[in-house]
Short mmCIF file of C-alpha atoms in Angstrom, two decimals:
data_model
loop_
_atom_site.label_atom_id
_atom_site.label_comp_id
_atom_site.label_asym_id
_atom_site.label_seq_id
_atom_site.Cartn_x
_atom_site.Cartn_y
_atom_site.Cartn_z
CA MET A 1 -84.79 96.77 42.19
CA PRO A 2 -88.00 95.83 41.14
CA PRO A 3 -88.13 93.53 37.94
CA ASN A 4 -90.83 96.35 36.75
CA LYS A 5 -88.40 99.20 37.18
CA ASN A 6 -85.97 97.07 35.26
CA ARG A 7 -87.67 96.45 32.56
CA LYS A 8 -88.73 99.92 31.96
CA ILE A 9 -85.49 101.33 32.06
CA LEU A 10 -84.04 98.78 29.65
CA LEU A 11 -87.07 99.31 27.38
CA GLY A 12 -86.33 103.23 27.88
CA ALA A 13 -82.65 102.88 27.02
CA ALA A 14 -83.49 100.65 23.76
CA LEU A 15 -85.90 103.48 22.69
CA THR A 16 -83.92 106.09 23.15
CA ALA A 17 -81.08 103.97 21.05
CA TRP A 18 -83.81 103.18 18.52
CA ILE A 19 -84.46 107.00 18.08
CA LEU A 20 -80.73 107.74 18.10
CA THR A 21 -80.14 105.60 15.19
CA LEU A 22 -82.98 106.61 13.46
CA SER A 23 -82.26 110.55 14.12
CA TYR A 24 -78.43 109.56 13.06
CA ASN A 25 -79.35 107.45 10.07
CA GLY A 26 -81.91 110.00 8.90
CA LEU A 27 -79.08 112.60 9.28
CA VAL A 28 -76.72 111.18 7.01
CA VAL A 29 -79.09 110.31 4.27
CA ALA A 30 -80.54 114.07 4.74
CA VAL A 31 -77.06 115.67 4.38
CA ALA A 32 -76.08 113.34 1.36
CA LEU A 33 -79.32 114.28 -0.39
CA TYR A 34 -78.86 118.20 0.17
CA ALA A 35 -75.05 118.03 -0.41
CA GLU A 36 -75.61 116.22 -3.98
CA TRP A 37 -78.36 118.74 -4.64
CA ALA A 38 -76.99 122.02 -3.80
CA ALA A 39 -73.50 121.42 -4.40
CA PRO A 40 -72.05 123.25 -7.74
CA THR A 41 -71.39 122.49 -11.32
CA LEU A 42 -68.13 120.19 -10.21
CA VAL A 43 -65.72 117.99 -12.52
CA GLN A 44 -65.07 115.72 -9.50
CA ASP A 45 -68.81 114.31 -9.18
CA SER A 46 -69.42 114.41 -12.65
CA ARG A 47 -67.69 111.19 -13.75
CA ARG A 48 -66.76 112.89 -16.97
CA PRO A 49 -63.07 112.31 -17.80
CA ALA A 50 -60.96 114.54 -19.48
CA VAL A 51 -59.80 113.77 -23.52
CA GLU A 52 -56.60 115.66 -23.19
CA LYS A 53 -52.93 114.61 -24.02
CA GLU A 54 -53.48 110.49 -23.97
CA PHE A 55 -55.48 111.33 -26.81
CA PHE A 56 -53.00 113.72 -28.95
CA VAL A 57 -51.32 112.66 -31.68
CA ARG A 58 -48.28 114.66 -32.70
CA HIS A 59 -48.46 117.01 -35.70
CA PRO A 60 -45.19 118.00 -37.96
CA ARG A 61 -46.86 121.56 -39.09
CA LEU A 62 -49.12 121.73 -35.74
CA GLY A 63 -47.15 120.18 -33.28
CA TRP A 64 -50.18 117.96 -31.96
CA MET A 65 -53.62 116.58 -32.79
CA LEU A 66 -56.18 114.54 -31.64
CA GLN A 67 -56.00 111.26 -32.67
CA PRO A 68 -58.04 110.40 -35.70
CA ASN A 69 -61.13 108.14 -35.65
CA LEU A 70 -61.25 108.09 -31.73
CA VAL A 71 -64.54 106.26 -30.09
CA TYR A 72 -64.62 106.93 -26.43
CA ASP A 73 -68.14 105.78 -24.66
CA LEU A 74 -69.28 106.16 -21.09
CA ILE A 75 -70.72 102.81 -19.60
CA ASP A 76 -74.58 103.86 -18.12
CA SER A 77 -74.10 101.65 -14.68
CA ALA A 78 -77.68 100.55 -14.75
CA SER A 79 -78.45 99.58 -18.06
CA GLN A 80 -74.76 98.83 -19.13
CA ARG A 81 -75.43 100.84 -22.28
CA ARG A 82 -72.62 102.57 -23.89
CA VAL A 83 -73.63 106.54 -24.20
CA PRO A 84 -71.55 108.05 -26.69
CA TYR A 85 -69.15 110.92 -24.94
CA PHE A 86 -66.66 111.20 -27.17
CA THR A 87 -65.41 110.75 -31.35
CA THR A 88 -63.29 112.29 -33.90
CA GLY A 89 -63.27 111.91 -37.45
CA ALA A 90 -60.34 111.15 -39.86
CA ASP A 91 -59.30 114.58 -39.86
CA GLY A 92 -58.51 114.17 -36.34
CA LEU A 93 -61.07 117.14 -35.13
CA ARG A 94 -64.21 116.07 -32.75
CA THR A 95 -67.41 115.39 -34.25
CA THR A 96 -70.91 117.32 -34.39
CA ARG A 97 -72.79 114.09 -35.21
CA ARG A 98 -73.67 115.69 -38.38
CA ASP A 99 -73.27 113.97 -41.68
CA SER A 100 -69.73 114.01 -42.40
CA ALA A 101 -70.19 114.60 -45.88
CA THR A 102 -71.85 117.89 -45.20
CA ARG A 103 -69.41 120.74 -45.88
CA PRO A 104 -68.81 122.99 -42.63
CA GLU A 105 -70.84 126.42 -43.20
CA ILE A 106 -69.06 127.58 -39.57
CA ILE A 107 -65.36 126.49 -38.57
CA LEU A 108 -65.25 126.94 -34.62
CA LEU A 109 -61.51 127.43 -33.84
CA GLY A 110 -60.36 127.57 -30.20
CA ASP A 111 -58.56 125.18 -27.62
CA SER A 112 -59.96 123.03 -24.86
CA PHE A 113 -63.28 125.23 -24.44
CA VAL A 114 -64.04 125.12 -28.19
CA GLN A 115 -63.15 120.99 -28.16
CA GLY A 116 -65.12 120.41 -25.20
CA TYR A 117 -63.50 119.18 -22.27
CA TYR A 118 -65.62 117.55 -19.82
CA LEU A 119 -68.43 117.40 -22.39
CA TYR A 120 -70.27 115.17 -24.10
CA GLU A 121 -70.35 115.36 -27.79
CA SER A 122 -74.04 117.61 -27.99
CA GLU A 123 -72.78 119.67 -25.35
CA SER A 124 -70.06 121.20 -27.12
CA ILE A 125 -70.05 124.98 -28.24
CA PRO A 126 -70.04 123.67 -31.85
CA ALA A 127 -72.67 121.18 -31.74
CA ARG A 128 -74.86 123.65 -29.76
CA LEU A 129 -74.24 126.45 -32.30
CA GLN A 130 -74.79 124.00 -34.86
CA ALA A 131 -78.33 123.21 -33.50
CA ARG A 132 -79.11 126.87 -32.99
CA THR A 133 -78.58 127.64 -36.57
CA GLY A 134 -79.04 124.88 -38.42
CA MET A 135 -75.86 125.52 -39.92
CA ALA A 136 -73.14 122.66 -40.31
CA THR A 137 -70.33 123.59 -37.65
CA LEU A 138 -66.73 121.87 -37.54
CA ASN A 139 -65.09 121.68 -34.17
CA ALA A 140 -61.81 122.83 -34.90
CA GLY A 141 -61.07 123.15 -31.24
CA VAL A 142 -57.91 121.44 -29.69
CA GLY A 143 -56.70 121.55 -26.24
CA GLY A 144 -53.64 123.58 -25.49
CA TYR A 145 -53.58 125.32 -28.83
CA SER A 146 -52.28 128.95 -28.93
CA THR A 147 -53.69 131.52 -31.71
CA ASP A 148 -50.71 130.48 -34.23
CA GLN A 149 -52.07 127.00 -34.26
CA GLN A 150 -55.39 128.17 -34.83
CA PHE A 151 -54.21 130.08 -37.68
CA LEU A 152 -52.09 127.10 -39.30
CA LEU A 153 -54.73 124.93 -38.80
CA LEU A 154 -57.46 127.38 -40.31
CA GLN A 155 -54.91 127.45 -43.55
CA GLN A 156 -55.32 124.08 -43.51
CA LEU A 157 -58.76 123.42 -43.30
CA LEU A 158 -59.56 126.12 -46.04
CA GLN A 159 -58.17 123.49 -48.57
CA ALA A 160 -60.82 121.12 -48.19
CA HIS A 161 -63.76 123.60 -46.78
CA ASP A 162 -65.24 126.74 -47.79
CA PRO A 163 -67.23 127.66 -44.88
CA ALA A 164 -69.50 131.14 -44.47
CA TRP A 165 -68.12 131.96 -41.57
CA VAL A 166 -65.30 131.58 -39.29
CA ALA A 167 -65.37 131.96 -35.52
CA LEU A 168 -62.74 131.79 -33.17
CA VAL A 169 -62.99 131.61 -29.06
CA PHE A 170 -59.92 133.02 -27.73
CA PHE A 171 -58.98 132.55 -23.92
CA ALA A 172 -56.23 134.54 -21.90
CA ASN A 173 -53.75 131.96 -21.92
CA ASP A 174 -54.17 131.55 -25.58
CA LEU A 175 -51.29 134.59 -25.46
CA LEU A 176 -48.55 132.93 -23.47
CA TYR A 177 -46.82 130.40 -25.83
CA LEU A 178 -46.87 132.42 -28.95
CA LYS A 179 -43.27 133.41 -28.82
CA SER A 180 -42.43 129.33 -27.72
CA ASP A 181 -41.52 126.34 -29.55
CA MET A 182 -42.98 124.54 -26.37
CA ALA A 183 -46.47 124.58 -24.75
CA TRP A 184 -47.85 122.06 -21.83
CA GLU A 185 -44.65 120.19 -22.51
CA MET A 186 -45.19 119.56 -25.94
CA GLU A 187 -43.70 120.95 -28.97
CA LYS A 188 -45.42 123.23 -31.01
CA PRO A 189 -44.83 125.82 -34.43
CA ARG A 190 -44.18 129.32 -34.02
CA PHE A 191 -43.89 132.55 -36.49
CA GLU A 192 -40.54 134.38 -36.31
CA VAL A 193 -41.18 138.00 -35.25
CA ILE A 194 -38.84 140.54 -37.13
CA ASP A 195 -38.76 143.92 -36.08
CA GLY A 196 -41.91 143.55 -34.03
CA LEU A 197 -43.65 141.84 -37.23
CA ILE A 198 -44.61 138.18 -37.57
CA ASP A 199 -42.95 136.59 -40.88
CA ILE A 200 -46.17 134.98 -41.27
CA ALA A 201 -44.95 133.30 -45.03
CA ASN A 202 -42.22 130.88 -43.06
CA PRO A 203 -43.41 129.55 -39.75
CA ARG A 204 -40.83 127.75 -37.71
CA LEU A 205 -42.46 124.40 -37.33
CA PRO A 206 -41.76 121.53 -34.57
CA GLN A 207 -38.19 120.40 -35.03
CA ALA A 208 -38.44 116.98 -32.70
CA ILE A 209 -41.22 114.76 -34.33
CA ARG A 210 -40.60 111.46 -32.53
CA GLY A 211 -42.85 108.98 -33.82
CA ASP A 212 -46.61 109.55 -34.10
CA SER A 213 -48.18 109.04 -30.64
CA LEU A 214 -47.80 111.22 -26.78
CA ARG A 215 -48.00 108.87 -24.19
CA SER A 216 -50.04 105.58 -25.14
CA ALA A 217 -52.38 106.60 -27.63
CA THR A 218 -52.76 103.94 -30.69
CA ALA A 219 -54.54 103.96 -34.25
CA ASP A 220 -58.39 103.76 -34.82
CA ARG A 221 -59.06 103.62 -30.81
CA THR A 222 -62.22 102.20 -29.48
CA MET A 223 -63.06 102.00 -25.62
CA ALA A 224 -65.39 102.77 -22.88
CA ASP A 225 -65.10 103.97 -19.41
CA CYS A 226 -67.41 103.79 -16.29
CA CYS A 227 -69.61 105.34 -15.76
CA VAL A 228 -72.00 108.14 -16.77
CA TYR A 229 -73.00 110.31 -13.69
CA ASP A 230 -76.27 109.32 -11.57
CA PHE A 231 -77.54 111.57 -8.91
CA PHE A 232 -78.57 108.38 -6.33
CA ASP A 233 -74.93 106.98 -6.88
CA GLY A 234 -73.68 110.13 -5.67
CA VAL A 235 -76.09 110.11 -2.81
CA LEU A 236 -74.95 106.42 -1.80
CA GLY A 237 -71.11 107.46 -2.52
CA LYS A 238 -71.77 110.06 0.23
CA ILE A 239 -73.43 107.92 2.44
CA SER A 240 -71.05 105.19 2.03
CA LYS A 241 -67.83 107.94 2.89
CA THR A 242 -69.75 109.17 6.17
CA TYR A 243 -70.52 105.27 7.52
CA ALA A 244 -66.80 104.33 6.53
CA ALA A 245 -65.69 107.15 8.55
CA LEU A 246 -67.70 106.10 11.88
CA PRO A 247 -64.39 103.97 13.26
CA SER A 248 -62.44 107.72 13.65
CA PRO A 249 -63.38 109.84 16.90
CA GLY A 250 -65.53 112.77 15.16
CA GLY A 251 -64.68 111.55 11.56
CA THR A 252 -68.51 110.85 11.10
CA PHE A 253 -69.34 114.64 11.97
CA ALA A 254 -66.12 116.09 9.99
CA GLN A 255 -67.48 114.15 6.68
CA LEU A 256 -70.90 115.89 7.26
CA GLN A 257 -69.37 119.06 7.73
CA LYS A 258 -67.11 118.37 4.85
CA GLN A 259 -70.04 117.31 2.81
CA ILE A 260 -72.04 120.33 3.69
CA ALA A 261 -68.89 122.85 2.93
CA LEU A 262 -68.80 121.80 -0.43
CA THR A 263 -72.35 123.18 -1.51
CA LYS A 264 -70.98 127.19 -0.13
CA ASP A 265 -69.70 129.16 -2.90
CA ASN A 266 -66.64 130.61 -0.57
CA GLU A 267 -65.46 126.62 -0.76
CA TYR A 268 -64.27 127.26 -4.36
CA GLU A 269 -61.55 130.17 -4.29
CA TYR A 270 -60.79 131.80 -7.86
CA GLN A 271 -57.39 133.50 -7.73
CA ILE A 272 -56.69 136.20 -10.41
CA ARG A 273 -52.84 134.99 -10.34
CA ASN A 274 -51.49 138.13 -12.33
CA PRO A 275 -53.36 141.11 -10.97
CA THR A 276 -51.40 143.45 -13.63
CA TYR A 277 -52.74 141.71 -16.48
CA TYR A 278 -55.84 142.45 -15.49
CA THR A 279 -55.26 146.15 -14.19
CA ARG A 280 -52.79 147.37 -16.66
CA PRO A 281 -53.20 144.65 -19.86
CA GLU A 282 -51.26 147.42 -21.97
CA LEU A 283 -48.10 146.38 -20.33
CA TYR A 284 -48.21 142.93 -22.55
CA GLY A 285 -48.33 144.89 -25.31
CA PRO A 286 -45.61 142.45 -27.24
CA GLU A 287 -47.66 139.44 -26.57
CA TRP A 288 -51.19 141.50 -27.43
CA SER A 289 -49.14 142.63 -30.99
CA LEU A 290 -48.85 138.89 -31.97
CA PHE A 291 -52.36 138.19 -31.27
CA PHE A 292 -53.81 140.77 -33.27
CA GLN A 293 -51.57 140.65 -35.98
CA LEU A 294 -52.73 136.61 -36.56
CA LEU A 295 -56.50 138.47 -36.32
CA VAL A 296 -55.66 141.15 -39.31
CA HIS A 297 -53.88 137.81 -41.38
CA MET A 298 -57.24 135.75 -40.70
CA SER A 299 -59.28 138.62 -41.53
CA ALA A 300 -57.54 139.26 -44.67
CA LEU A 301 -57.90 135.64 -45.34
CA GLY A 302 -61.56 135.72 -45.23
CA ASP A 303 -61.55 138.56 -47.42
CA ARG A 304 -60.04 136.38 -50.12
CA GLU A 305 -61.82 133.00 -49.38
CA GLY A 306 -64.98 134.78 -48.77
CA PHE A 307 -65.85 133.81 -45.01
CA ARG A 308 -66.36 136.22 -42.30
CA LEU A 309 -64.20 136.01 -39.19
CA VAL A 310 -65.66 136.67 -35.73
CA VAL A 311 -63.60 136.54 -32.51
CA LEU A 312 -65.39 135.88 -28.90
CA TYR A 313 -63.08 136.70 -25.92
CA LEU A 314 -64.55 134.03 -23.26
CA PRO A 315 -63.70 135.40 -19.61
CA GLU A 316 -62.27 133.25 -16.96
CA ILE A 317 -63.91 131.71 -14.15
CA ALA A 318 -62.02 134.17 -11.45
CA GLN A 319 -63.64 137.14 -13.36
CA ILE A 320 -66.82 135.98 -13.28
CA ALA A 321 -67.13 134.51 -10.18
CA GLN A 322 -66.20 138.10 -8.21
CA PRO A 323 -68.65 140.21 -10.15
CA HIS A 324 -67.97 142.90 -8.08
CA VAL A 325 -64.62 143.67 -8.51
CA ASP A 326 -63.33 145.00 -11.69
CA HIS A 327 -61.66 142.24 -13.61
CA PHE A 328 -62.62 143.37 -16.89
CA ALA A 329 -59.61 145.59 -18.46
CA PRO A 330 -58.36 143.14 -20.98
CA GLN A 331 -61.66 142.56 -22.63
CA ARG A 332 -61.75 146.58 -22.74
CA TYR A 333 -58.22 146.39 -24.33
CA PHE A 334 -59.37 143.58 -26.67
CA THR A 335 -62.52 145.24 -27.80
CA ASP A 336 -60.81 148.84 -28.30
CA ARG A 337 -57.91 147.42 -30.44
CA CYS A 338 -60.37 145.29 -32.50
CA ALA A 339 -62.17 148.43 -33.14
CA ALA A 340 -59.35 149.91 -34.36
CA LEU A 341 -58.33 146.89 -36.69
CA ARG A 342 -61.87 146.60 -37.70
CA ILE A 343 -62.35 143.06 -36.51
CA ASP A 344 -65.62 141.91 -35.32
CA CYS A 345 -65.12 140.94 -32.13
CA ILE A 346 -67.20 139.96 -28.93
CA ASP A 347 -66.61 140.96 -25.28
CA PRO A 348 -69.59 138.13 -23.74
CA HIS A 349 -68.81 139.15 -20.22
CA ARG A 350 -71.53 140.71 -19.15
CA ALA A 351 -74.06 138.10 -20.20
CA PHE A 352 -71.74 135.75 -18.57
CA VAL A 353 -71.82 137.71 -15.23
CA GLU A 354 -75.94 137.86 -15.38
CA ARG A 355 -76.43 134.26 -16.62
CA GLN A 356 -73.92 133.05 -13.63
CA SER A 357 -76.53 134.33 -11.38
CA GLN A 358 -78.79 131.84 -12.39
CA ILE A 359 -76.62 128.45 -13.42
CA ASP A 360 -73.14 127.62 -13.03
CA LEU A 361 -71.49 128.46 -16.62
CA TYR A 362 -68.48 126.94 -15.29
CA PHE A 363 -67.24 123.74 -13.63
CA MET A 364 -66.43 125.39 -10.32
CA ASP A 365 -63.53 123.02 -9.43
CA ASP A 366 -61.87 123.18 -12.51
CA GLY A 367 -63.06 125.92 -14.73
CA HIS A 368 -63.68 125.16 -18.08
CA LEU A 369 -67.25 125.57 -19.53
CA SER A 370 -70.43 123.74 -18.12
CA PRO A 371 -73.01 122.58 -20.65
CA ALA A 372 -75.02 125.69 -19.64
CA GLY A 373 -71.28 127.69 -20.30
CA ALA A 374 -70.69 126.30 -23.88
CA ASP A 375 -75.42 126.88 -24.90
CA LEU A 376 -74.04 130.49 -23.82
CA VAL A 377 -71.43 130.91 -25.86
CA ALA A 378 -73.36 129.35 -28.77
CA GLU A 379 -76.15 131.71 -28.18
CA ILE A 380 -73.92 134.47 -28.52
CA LEU A 381 -72.40 133.54 -32.03
CA GLN A 382 -75.89 132.64 -33.04
CA GLU A 383 -76.93 136.09 -32.61
CA ARG A 384 -73.97 137.75 -34.44
CA ILE A 385 -74.46 135.45 -37.25
CA ALA A 386 -78.43 136.10 -37.24
CA ASP A 387 -77.36 139.72 -37.10
CA ARG A 388 -75.07 139.60 -40.48
#
């Protein structure tokens, strides 16, 4: 074969290999950029740690509280600066970055949604409500709390505070443990029920307070964790995973398919795990009865102490992610009972369905509120407070 022809073949092969390499690298980068940009709001990609059991300490009346005087920062990987993420005061409640000497005008009760799992301090519902109203707001949300613990905590807080408003954010699982001494593998208080009525004066307190801490919590903990989310770090991580899959036959394209799949809505399945509750909530009458009795006692406490009570029923991600199916019978049951008892209640599910079509209101792989979801709750509460 003539030398010139050999040279042309080699040059053609080299050019083809170069084009294929460029195309492959371009595809890897393009998929990583698209997947990072188009993916829904995810905990797994956000580098936001959960502040939960590891940071609880035992409490003789409430079962558990957040560790007092906790400072938990994240690290900005580019500048190595500490970025404030989560702090608590001496009372074991999450702060809202306002002068601690300011007496709260609003006390916001709830569980992990109010505490603000995966949210920076300024993103939590109480912080957003404070920013929107200009009224000092106390974050009295503690992960895992049921309505009975929220009532006991309110009684405790009223010894030191004189709020104008108390807002309770209710979530469906708050009903689950009202008759139980245990929740989330931790001891909790409960009220005895006599002939269907709560004995409000004599709560049954946790029996086994063995030391001060749960797991590894220590006093006055100051800590930092890596790292603050960065878009390009996420892109580089996806690119690295793709190249790491090269030795595996078909591994590269499987990784690319996985990255693209994570951008699709149907990748995340939100199941209604107990359909009966969502179609016939009245069958859970005993649990609802205890819940509404506690609300009546909170309302009476408000009449005596001079605050207004408002209760918001926070919808679940499974309800909002399937807007064309009616899963909202519990919300109707809730509002009907509130009206009968003359309790000021809010069902925001329509606002959630509408806003979810514009922006993710939840961490879509977890179900807790995203920053946008927390701000929507604050917006709805602000409107109710302004109307009154």
